[in-house]
mmCIF file of N, CA and C in Angstrom:
data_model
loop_
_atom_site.group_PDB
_atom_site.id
_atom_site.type_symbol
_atom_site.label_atom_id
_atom_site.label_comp_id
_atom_site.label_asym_id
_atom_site.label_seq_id
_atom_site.Cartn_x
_atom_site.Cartn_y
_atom_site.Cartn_z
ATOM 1 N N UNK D 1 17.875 -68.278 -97.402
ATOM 2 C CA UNK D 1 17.383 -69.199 -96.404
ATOM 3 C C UNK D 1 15.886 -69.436 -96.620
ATOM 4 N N UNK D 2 15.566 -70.773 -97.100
ATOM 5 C CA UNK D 2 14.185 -71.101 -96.973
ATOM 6 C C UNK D 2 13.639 -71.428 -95.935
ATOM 7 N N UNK D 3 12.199 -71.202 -95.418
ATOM 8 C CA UNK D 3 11.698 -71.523 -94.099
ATOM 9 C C UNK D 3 10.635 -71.993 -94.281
ATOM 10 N N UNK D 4 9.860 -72.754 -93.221
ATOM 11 C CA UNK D 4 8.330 -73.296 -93.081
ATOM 12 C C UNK D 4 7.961 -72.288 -92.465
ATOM 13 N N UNK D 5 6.160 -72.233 -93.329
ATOM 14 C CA UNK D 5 5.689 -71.257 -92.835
ATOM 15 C C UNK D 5 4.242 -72.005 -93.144
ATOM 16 N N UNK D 6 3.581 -72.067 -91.361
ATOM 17 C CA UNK D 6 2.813 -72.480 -91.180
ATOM 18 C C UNK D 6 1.377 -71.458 -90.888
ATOM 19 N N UNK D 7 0.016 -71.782 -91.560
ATOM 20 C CA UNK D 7 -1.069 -70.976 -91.320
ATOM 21 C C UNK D 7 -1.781 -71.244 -90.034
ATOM 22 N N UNK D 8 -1.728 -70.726 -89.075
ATOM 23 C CA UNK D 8 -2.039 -71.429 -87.688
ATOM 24 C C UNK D 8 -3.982 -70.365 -87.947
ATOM 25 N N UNK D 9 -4.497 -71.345 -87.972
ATOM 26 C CA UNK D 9 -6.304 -70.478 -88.325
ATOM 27 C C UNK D 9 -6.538 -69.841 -87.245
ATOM 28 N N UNK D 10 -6.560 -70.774 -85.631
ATOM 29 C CA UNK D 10 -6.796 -70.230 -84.871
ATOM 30 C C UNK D 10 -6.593 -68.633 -83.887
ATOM 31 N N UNK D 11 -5.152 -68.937 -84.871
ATOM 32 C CA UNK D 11 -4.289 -67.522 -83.479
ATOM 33 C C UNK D 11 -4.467 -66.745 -85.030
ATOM 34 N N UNK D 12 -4.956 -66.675 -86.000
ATOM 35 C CA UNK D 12 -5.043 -65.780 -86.985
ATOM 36 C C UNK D 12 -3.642 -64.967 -87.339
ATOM 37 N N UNK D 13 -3.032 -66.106 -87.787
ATOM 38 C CA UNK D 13 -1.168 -65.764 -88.097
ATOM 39 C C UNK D 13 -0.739 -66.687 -88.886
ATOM 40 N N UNK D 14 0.300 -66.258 -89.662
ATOM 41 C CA UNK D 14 1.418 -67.389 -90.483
ATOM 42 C C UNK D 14 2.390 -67.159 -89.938
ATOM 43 N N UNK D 15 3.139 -67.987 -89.040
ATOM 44 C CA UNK D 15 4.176 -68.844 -88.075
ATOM 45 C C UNK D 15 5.246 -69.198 -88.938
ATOM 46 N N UNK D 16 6.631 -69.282 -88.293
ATOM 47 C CA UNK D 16 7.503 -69.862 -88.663
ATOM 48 C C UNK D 16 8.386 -70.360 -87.315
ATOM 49 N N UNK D 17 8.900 -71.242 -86.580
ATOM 50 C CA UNK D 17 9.628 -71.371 -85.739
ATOM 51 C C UNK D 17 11.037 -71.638 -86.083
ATOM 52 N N UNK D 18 11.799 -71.133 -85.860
ATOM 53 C CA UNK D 18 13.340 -71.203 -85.925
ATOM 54 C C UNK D 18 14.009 -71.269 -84.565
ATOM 55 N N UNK D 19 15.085 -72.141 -84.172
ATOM 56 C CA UNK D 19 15.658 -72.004 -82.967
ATOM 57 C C UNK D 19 15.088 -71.431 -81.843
ATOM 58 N N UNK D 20 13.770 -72.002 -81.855
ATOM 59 C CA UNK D 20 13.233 -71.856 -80.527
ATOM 60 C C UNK D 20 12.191 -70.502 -80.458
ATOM 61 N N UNK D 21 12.607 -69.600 -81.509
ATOM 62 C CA UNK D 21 11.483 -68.201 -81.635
ATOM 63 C C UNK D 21 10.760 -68.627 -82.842
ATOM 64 N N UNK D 22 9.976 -68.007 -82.492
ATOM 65 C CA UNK D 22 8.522 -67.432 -83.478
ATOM 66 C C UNK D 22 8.432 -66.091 -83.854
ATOM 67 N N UNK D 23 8.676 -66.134 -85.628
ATOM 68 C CA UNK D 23 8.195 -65.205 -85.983
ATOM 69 C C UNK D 23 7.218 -65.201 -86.581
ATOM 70 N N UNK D 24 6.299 -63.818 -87.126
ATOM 71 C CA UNK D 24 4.813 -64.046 -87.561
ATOM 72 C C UNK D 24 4.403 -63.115 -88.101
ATOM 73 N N UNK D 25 3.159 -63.280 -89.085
ATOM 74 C CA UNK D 25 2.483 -61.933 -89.384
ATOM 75 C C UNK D 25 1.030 -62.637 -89.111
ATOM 76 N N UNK D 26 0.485 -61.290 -88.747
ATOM 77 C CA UNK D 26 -1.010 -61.579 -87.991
ATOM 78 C C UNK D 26 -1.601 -60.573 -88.777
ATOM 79 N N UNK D 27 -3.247 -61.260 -88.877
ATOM 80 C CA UNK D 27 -4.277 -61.168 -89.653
ATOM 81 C C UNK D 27 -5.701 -60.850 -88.847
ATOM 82 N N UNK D 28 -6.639 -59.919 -89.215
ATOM 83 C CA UNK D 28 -7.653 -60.064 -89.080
ATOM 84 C C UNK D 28 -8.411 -60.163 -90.131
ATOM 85 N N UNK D 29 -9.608 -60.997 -89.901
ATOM 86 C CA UNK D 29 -10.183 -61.052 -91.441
ATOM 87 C C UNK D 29 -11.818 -60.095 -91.134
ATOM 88 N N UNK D 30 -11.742 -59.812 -92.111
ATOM 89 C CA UNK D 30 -12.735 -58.219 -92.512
ATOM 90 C C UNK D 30 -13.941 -59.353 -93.266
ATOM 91 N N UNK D 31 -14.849 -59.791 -93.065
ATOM 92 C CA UNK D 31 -16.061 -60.180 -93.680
ATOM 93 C C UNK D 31 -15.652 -61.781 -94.431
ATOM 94 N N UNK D 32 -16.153 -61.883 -95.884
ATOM 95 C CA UNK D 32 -15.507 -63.469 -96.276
ATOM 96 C C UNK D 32 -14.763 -63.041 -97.150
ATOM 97 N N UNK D 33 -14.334 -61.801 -97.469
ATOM 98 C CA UNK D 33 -13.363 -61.603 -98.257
ATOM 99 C C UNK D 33 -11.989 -60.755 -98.554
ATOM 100 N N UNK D 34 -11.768 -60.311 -96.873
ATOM 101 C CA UNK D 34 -10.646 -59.628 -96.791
ATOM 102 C C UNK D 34 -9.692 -59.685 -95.527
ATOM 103 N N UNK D 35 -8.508 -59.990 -95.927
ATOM 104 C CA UNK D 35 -7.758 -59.897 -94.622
ATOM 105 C C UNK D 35 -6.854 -59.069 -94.218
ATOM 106 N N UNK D 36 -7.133 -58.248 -92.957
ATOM 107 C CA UNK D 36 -6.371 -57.270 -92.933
ATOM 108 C C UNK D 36 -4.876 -57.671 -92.132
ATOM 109 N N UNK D 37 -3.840 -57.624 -92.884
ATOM 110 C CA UNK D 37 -2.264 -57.699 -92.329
ATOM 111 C C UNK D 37 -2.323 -56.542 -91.014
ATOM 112 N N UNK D 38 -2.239 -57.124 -89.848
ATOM 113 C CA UNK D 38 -2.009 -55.958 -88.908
ATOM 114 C C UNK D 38 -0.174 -56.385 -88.357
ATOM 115 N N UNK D 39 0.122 -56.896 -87.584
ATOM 116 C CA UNK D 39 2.005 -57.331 -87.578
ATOM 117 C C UNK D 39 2.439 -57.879 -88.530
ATOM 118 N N UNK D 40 3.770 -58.124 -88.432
ATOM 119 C CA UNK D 40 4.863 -58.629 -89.049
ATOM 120 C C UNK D 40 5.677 -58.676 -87.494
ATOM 121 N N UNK D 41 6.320 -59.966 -86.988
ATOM 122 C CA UNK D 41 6.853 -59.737 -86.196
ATOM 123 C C UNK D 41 7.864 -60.831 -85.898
ATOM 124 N N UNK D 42 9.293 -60.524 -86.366
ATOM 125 C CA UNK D 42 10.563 -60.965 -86.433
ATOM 126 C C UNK D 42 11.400 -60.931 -85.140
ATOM 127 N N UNK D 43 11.219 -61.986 -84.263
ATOM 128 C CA UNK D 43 12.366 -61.429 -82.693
ATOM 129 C C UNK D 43 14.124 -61.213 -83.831
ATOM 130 N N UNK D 44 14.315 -60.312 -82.774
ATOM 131 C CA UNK D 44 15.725 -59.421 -83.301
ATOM 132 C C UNK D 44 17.210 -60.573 -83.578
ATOM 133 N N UNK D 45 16.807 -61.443 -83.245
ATOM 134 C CA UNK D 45 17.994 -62.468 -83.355
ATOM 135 C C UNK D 45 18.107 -63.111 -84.369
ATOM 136 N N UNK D 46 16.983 -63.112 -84.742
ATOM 137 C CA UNK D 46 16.266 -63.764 -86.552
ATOM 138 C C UNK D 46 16.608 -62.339 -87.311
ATOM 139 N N UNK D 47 16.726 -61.073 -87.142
ATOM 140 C CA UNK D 47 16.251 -60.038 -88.166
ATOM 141 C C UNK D 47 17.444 -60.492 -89.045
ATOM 142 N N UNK D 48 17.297 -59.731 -90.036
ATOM 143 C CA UNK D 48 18.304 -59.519 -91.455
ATOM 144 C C UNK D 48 18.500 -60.775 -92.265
ATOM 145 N N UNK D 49 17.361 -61.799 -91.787
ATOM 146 C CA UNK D 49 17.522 -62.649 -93.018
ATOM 147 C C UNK D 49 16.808 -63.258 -93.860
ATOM 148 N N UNK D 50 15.213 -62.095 -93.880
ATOM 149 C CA UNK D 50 14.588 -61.555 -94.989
ATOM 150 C C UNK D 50 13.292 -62.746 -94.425
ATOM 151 N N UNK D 51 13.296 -63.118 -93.448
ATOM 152 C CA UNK D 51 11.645 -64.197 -92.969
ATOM 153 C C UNK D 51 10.927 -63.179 -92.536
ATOM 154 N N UNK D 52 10.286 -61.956 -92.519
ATOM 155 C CA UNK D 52 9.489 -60.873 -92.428
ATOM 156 C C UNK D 52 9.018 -61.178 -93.824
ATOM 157 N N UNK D 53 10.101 -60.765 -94.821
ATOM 158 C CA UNK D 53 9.491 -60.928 -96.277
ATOM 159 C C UNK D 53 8.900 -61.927 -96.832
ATOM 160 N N UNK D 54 9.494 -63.207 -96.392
ATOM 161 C CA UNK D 54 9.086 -64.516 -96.264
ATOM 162 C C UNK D 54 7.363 -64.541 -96.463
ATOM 163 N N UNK D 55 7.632 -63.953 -94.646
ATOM 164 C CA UNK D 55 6.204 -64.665 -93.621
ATOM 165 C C UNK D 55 4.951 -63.817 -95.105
ATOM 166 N N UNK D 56 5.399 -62.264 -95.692
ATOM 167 C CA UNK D 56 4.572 -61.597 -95.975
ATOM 168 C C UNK D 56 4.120 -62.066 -97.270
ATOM 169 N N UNK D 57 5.239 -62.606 -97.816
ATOM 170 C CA UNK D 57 5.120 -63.317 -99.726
ATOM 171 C C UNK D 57 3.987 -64.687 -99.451
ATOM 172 N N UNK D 58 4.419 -65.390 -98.129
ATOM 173 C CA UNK D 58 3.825 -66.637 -98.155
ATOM 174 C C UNK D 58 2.182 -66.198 -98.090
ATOM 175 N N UNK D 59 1.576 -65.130 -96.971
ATOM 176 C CA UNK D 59 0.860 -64.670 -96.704
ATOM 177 C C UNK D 59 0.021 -63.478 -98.172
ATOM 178 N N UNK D 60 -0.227 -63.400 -98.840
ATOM 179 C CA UNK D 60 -0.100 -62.465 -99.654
ATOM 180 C C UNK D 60 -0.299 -63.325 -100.839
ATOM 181 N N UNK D 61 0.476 -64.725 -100.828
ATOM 182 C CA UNK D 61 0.174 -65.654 -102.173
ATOM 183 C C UNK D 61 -0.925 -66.655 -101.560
ATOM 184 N N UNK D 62 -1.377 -66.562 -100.150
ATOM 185 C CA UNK D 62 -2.643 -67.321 -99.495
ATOM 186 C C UNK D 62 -3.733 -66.861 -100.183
ATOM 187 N N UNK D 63 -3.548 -65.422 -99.903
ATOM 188 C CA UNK D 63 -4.614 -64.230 -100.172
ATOM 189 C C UNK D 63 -5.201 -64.655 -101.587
ATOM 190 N N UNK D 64 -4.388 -64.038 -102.239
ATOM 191 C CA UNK D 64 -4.703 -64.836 -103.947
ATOM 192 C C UNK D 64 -4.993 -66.007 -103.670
ATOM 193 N N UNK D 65 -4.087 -67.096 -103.711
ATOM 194 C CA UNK D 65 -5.187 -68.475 -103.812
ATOM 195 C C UNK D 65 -6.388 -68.426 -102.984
ATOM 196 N N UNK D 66 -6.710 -67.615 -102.251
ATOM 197 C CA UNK D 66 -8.002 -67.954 -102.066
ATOM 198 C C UNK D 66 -8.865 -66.722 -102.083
ATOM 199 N N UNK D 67 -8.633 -66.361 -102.732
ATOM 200 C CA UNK D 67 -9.357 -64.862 -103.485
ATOM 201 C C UNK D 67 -9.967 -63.837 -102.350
ATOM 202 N N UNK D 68 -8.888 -63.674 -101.738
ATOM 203 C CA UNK D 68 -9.037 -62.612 -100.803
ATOM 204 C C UNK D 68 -8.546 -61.529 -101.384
ATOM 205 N N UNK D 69 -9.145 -59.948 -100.808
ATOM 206 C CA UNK D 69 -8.261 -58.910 -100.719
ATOM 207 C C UNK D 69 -7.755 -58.733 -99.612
ATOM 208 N N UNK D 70 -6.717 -57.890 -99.447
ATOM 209 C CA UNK D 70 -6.054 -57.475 -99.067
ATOM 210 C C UNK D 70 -5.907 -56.027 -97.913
ATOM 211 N N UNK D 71 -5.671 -55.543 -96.505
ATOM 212 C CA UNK D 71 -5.601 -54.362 -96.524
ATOM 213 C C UNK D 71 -4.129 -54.368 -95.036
ATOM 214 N N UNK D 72 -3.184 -53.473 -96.033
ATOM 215 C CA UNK D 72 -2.067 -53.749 -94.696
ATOM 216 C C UNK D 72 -1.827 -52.752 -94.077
ATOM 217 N N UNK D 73 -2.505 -52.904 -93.197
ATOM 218 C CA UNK D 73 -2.313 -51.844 -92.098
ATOM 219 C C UNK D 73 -1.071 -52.229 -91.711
ATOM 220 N N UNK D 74 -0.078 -53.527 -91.401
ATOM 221 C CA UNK D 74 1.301 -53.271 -91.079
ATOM 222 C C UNK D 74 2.089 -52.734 -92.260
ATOM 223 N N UNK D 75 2.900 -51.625 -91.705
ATOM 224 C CA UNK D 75 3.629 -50.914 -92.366
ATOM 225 C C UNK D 75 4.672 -51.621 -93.105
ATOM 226 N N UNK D 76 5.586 -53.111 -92.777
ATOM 227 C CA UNK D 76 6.265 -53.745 -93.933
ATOM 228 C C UNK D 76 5.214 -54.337 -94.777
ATOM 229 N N UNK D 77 4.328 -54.667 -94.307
ATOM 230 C CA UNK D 77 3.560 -55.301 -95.773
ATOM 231 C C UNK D 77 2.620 -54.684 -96.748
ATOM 232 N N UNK D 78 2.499 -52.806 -96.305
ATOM 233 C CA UNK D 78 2.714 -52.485 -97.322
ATOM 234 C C UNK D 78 3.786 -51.929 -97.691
ATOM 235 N N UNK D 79 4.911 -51.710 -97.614
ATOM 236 C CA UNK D 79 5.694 -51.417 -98.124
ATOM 237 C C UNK D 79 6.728 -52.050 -98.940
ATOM 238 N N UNK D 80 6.609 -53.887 -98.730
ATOM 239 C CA UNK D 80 6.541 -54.869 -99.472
ATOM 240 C C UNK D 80 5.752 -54.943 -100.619
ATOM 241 N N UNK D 81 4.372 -54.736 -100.743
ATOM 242 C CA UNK D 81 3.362 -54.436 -101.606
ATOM 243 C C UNK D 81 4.167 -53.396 -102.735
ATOM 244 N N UNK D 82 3.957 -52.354 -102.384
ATOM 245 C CA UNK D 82 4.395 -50.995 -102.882
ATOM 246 C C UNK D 82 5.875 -51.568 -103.677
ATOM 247 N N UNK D 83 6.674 -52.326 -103.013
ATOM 248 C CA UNK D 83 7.901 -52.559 -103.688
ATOM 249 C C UNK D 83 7.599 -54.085 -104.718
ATOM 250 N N UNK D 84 6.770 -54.249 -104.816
ATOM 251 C CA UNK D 84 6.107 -56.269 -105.900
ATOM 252 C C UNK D 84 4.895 -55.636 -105.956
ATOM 253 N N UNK D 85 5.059 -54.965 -107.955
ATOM 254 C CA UNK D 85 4.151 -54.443 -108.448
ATOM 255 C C UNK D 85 3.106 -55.801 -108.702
ATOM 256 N N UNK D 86 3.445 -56.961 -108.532
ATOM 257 C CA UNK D 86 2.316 -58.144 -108.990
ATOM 258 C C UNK D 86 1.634 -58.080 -107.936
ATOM 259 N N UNK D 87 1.586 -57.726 -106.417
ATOM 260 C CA UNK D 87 0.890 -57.880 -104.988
ATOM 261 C C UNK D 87 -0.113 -56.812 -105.216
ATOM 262 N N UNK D 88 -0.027 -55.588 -105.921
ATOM 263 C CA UNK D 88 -0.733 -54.238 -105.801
ATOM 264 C C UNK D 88 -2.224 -54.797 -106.072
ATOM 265 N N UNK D 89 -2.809 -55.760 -106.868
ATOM 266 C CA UNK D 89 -3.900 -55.824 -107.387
ATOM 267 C C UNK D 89 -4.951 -56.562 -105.764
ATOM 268 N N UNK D 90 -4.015 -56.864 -104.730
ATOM 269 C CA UNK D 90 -4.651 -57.492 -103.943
ATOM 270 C C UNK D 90 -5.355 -56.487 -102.786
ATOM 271 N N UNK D 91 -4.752 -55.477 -103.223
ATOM 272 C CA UNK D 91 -5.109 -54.273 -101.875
ATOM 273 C C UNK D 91 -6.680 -54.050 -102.514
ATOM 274 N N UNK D 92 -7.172 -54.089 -101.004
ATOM 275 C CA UNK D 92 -8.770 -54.121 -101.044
ATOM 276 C C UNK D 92 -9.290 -52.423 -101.062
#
């Protein structure tokens, strides 16, 4: 299942809306060159069909294009990291 996944600047998150929920991973950004992943957050009616991984790949290939590092304090995105040896070089 492919999804839109939108960078909303303000609420410091990449969004996806599906049937009415929002899922998301949220960001704080650390200086001009790092953003720290703090959620990942999938309502339970959406789970098991991999838009956590989504929200985190879309988020994560931002990072790179715009030459950020990286630091994930949420526990799927690093453990996403840890599992896509190409993401490892982004951890700050």
């Amino acid at each position: 299942m492919s999804i839109n996944i939108e960078h909303n600047k303000q609420t410091h998150r990449f969004e996806t809306h599906i049937d009415g929920r929002t899922g998301y991973l949220e960001y704080k950004k650390q200086g001009d060159s790092i953003l720290d992943f703090t959620h990942t957050i999938v309502p339970k009616e959406l789970g098991g069909q991999g838009i956590g991984s989504q929200l985190v790949k879309h988020a994560l290939d931002y990072a790179r294009a715009n030459n950020y590092k990286v630091i994930p304090s949420c526990s799927f995105v690093d453990a996403y990291i840890n599992k896509h040896e190409d993401y490892q070089s982004l951890r700050a």
